[in-house]
GROMACS .gro file of C-alpha atoms in nm:
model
  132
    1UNK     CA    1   1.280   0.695   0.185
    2UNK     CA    2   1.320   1.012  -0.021
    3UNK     CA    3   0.939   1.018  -0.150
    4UNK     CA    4   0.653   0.831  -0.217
    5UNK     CA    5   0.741   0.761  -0.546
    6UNK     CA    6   0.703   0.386  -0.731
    7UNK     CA    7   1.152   0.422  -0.816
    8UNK     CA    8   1.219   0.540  -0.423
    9UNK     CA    9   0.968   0.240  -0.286
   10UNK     CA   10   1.070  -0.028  -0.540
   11UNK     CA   11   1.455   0.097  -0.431
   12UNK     CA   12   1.331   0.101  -0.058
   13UNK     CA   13   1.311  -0.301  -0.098
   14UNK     CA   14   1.606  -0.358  -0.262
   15UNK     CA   15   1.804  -0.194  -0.009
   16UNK     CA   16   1.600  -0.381   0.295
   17UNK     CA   17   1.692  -0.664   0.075
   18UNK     CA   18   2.052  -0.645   0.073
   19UNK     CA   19   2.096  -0.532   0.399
   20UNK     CA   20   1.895  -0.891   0.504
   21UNK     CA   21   1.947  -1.202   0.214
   22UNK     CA   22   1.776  -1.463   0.291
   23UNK     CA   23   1.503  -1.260   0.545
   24UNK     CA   24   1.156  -1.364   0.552
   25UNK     CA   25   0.879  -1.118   0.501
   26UNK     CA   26   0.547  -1.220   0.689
   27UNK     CA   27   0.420  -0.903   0.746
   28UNK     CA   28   0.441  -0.571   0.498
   29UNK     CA   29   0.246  -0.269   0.634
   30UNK     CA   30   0.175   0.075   0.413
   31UNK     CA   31   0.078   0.334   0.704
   32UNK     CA   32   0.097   0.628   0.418
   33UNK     CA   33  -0.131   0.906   0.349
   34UNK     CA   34  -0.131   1.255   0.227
   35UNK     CA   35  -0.387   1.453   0.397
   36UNK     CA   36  -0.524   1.710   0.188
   37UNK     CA   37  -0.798   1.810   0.415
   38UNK     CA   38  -0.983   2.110   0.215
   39UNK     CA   39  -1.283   2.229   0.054
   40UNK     CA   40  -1.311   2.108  -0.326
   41UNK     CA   41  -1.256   2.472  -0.416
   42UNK     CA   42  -0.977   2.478  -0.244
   43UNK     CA   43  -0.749   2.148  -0.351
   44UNK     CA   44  -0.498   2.248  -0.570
   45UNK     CA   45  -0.360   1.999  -0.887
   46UNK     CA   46  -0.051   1.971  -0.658
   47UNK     CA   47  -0.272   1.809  -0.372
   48UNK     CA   48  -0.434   1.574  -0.628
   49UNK     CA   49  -0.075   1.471  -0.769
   50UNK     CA   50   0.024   1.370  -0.357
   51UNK     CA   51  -0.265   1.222  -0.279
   52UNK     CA   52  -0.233   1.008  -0.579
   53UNK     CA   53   0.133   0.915  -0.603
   54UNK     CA   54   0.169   0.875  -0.213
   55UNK     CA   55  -0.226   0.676  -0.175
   56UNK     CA   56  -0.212   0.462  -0.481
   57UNK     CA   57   0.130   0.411  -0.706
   58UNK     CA   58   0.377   0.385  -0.415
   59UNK     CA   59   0.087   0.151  -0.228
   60UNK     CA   60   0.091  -0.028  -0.606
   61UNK     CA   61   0.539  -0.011  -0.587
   62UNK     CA   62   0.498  -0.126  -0.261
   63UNK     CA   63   0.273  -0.404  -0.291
   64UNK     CA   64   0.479  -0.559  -0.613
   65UNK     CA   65   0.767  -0.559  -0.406
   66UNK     CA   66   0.609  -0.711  -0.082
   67UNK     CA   67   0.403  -0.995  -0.309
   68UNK     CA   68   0.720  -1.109  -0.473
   69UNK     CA   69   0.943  -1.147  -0.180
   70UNK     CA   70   0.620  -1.318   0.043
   71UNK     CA   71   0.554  -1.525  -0.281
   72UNK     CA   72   0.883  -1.673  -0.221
   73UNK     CA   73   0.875  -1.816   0.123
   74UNK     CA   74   0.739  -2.180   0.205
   75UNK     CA   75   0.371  -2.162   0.379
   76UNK     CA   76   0.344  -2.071   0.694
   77UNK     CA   77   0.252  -2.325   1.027
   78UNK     CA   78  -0.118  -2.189   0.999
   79UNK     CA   79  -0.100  -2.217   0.576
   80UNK     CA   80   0.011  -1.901   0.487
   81UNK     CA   81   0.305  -1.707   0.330
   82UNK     CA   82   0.250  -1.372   0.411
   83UNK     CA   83  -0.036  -1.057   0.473
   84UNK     CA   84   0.025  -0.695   0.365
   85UNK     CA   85  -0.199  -0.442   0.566
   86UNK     CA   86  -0.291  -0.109   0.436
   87UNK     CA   87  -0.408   0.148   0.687
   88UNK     CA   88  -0.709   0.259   0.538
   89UNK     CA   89  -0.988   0.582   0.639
   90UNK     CA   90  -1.342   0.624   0.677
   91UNK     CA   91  -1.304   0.873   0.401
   92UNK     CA   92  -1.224   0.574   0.143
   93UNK     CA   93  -1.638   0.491   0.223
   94UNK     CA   94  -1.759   0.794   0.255
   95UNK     CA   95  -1.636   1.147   0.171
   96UNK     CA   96  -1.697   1.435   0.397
   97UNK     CA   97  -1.718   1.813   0.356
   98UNK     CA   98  -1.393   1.849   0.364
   99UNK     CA   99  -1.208   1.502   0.218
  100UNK     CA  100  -1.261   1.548  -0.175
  101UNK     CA  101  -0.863   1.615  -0.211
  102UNK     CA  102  -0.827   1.271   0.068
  103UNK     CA  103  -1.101   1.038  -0.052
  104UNK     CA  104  -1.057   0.981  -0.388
  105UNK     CA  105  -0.690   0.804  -0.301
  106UNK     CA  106  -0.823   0.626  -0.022
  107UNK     CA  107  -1.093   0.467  -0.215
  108UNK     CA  108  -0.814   0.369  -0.453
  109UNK     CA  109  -0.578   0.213  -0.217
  110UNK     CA  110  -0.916   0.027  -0.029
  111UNK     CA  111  -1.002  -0.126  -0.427
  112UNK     CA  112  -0.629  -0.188  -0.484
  113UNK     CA  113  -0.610  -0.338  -0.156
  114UNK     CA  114  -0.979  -0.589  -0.225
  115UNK     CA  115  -0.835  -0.657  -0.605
  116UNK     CA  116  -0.469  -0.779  -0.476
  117UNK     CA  117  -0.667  -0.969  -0.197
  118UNK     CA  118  -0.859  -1.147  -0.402
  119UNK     CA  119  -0.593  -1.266  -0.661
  120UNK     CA  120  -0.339  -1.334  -0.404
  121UNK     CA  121  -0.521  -1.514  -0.178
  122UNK     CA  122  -0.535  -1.793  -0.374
  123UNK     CA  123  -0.124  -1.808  -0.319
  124UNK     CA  124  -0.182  -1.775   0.058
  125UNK     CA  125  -0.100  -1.409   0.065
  126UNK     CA  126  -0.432  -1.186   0.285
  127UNK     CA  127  -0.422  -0.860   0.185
  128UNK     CA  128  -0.640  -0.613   0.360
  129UNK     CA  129  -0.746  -0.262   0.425
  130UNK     CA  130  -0.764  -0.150   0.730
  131UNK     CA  131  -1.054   0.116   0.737
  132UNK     CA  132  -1.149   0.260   1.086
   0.00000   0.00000   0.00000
């Protein structure tokens, strides 16, 4: 995709969409990050704008797009629809010394990730971050 931006994601799945009617999604996986790795001093309002848009509204555009296709499909053999896996960071836990311009989107995507698991698991849909 062009960017990380909630228009270029929510595009993203029309496109994958079109190319394959009638596909099944089972599995969605956001592997995204933008690593500002810097002293607080040091992160600039450009960093904080990257880590933001790239860590928590294209993970929200993302999501959207991934719950209402999964939402869609019949229930799996093993009762379910559908999981969407965000790889997550240690940093979204703790900060370090040099993660303020990195944690504070991490943390975000780990609370988006808890919040959509916990409404859409109800519909069969896991959701889960993946923090190492």
């Amino acid at each position: 995709i062009e960017s990380y931006t909630y228009a270029h994601l929510t595009d993203a799945f029309t496109l994958v969409r079109q190319q394959w009617p009638g596909a099944e999604l089972r599995v969605a996986l956001y592997n995204v990050s933008y690593p500002a790795f810097k002293g607080f001093l040091d992160v600039t309002e450009d960093d904080v704008n990257l880590g933001l848009e790239a860590n928590l509204k294209a993970a929200y555009a993302f999501s959207r797009q991934a719950i209402l296709w999964i939402k869609e499909q019949s229930i799996d053999d093993n009762g379910k629809r559908g999981t969407i896996l965000f790889t997550g960071a240690t940093a979204s836990i703790r900060g370090n010394t040099m993660t303020s311009g990195f944690s504070p989107g991490k943390s975000g995507l780990r609370a988006l990730a808890q919040s959509l698991n916990k409404e859409f698991g109800k519909s069969n849909i896991h959701v889960r971050d993946h923090t190492t």
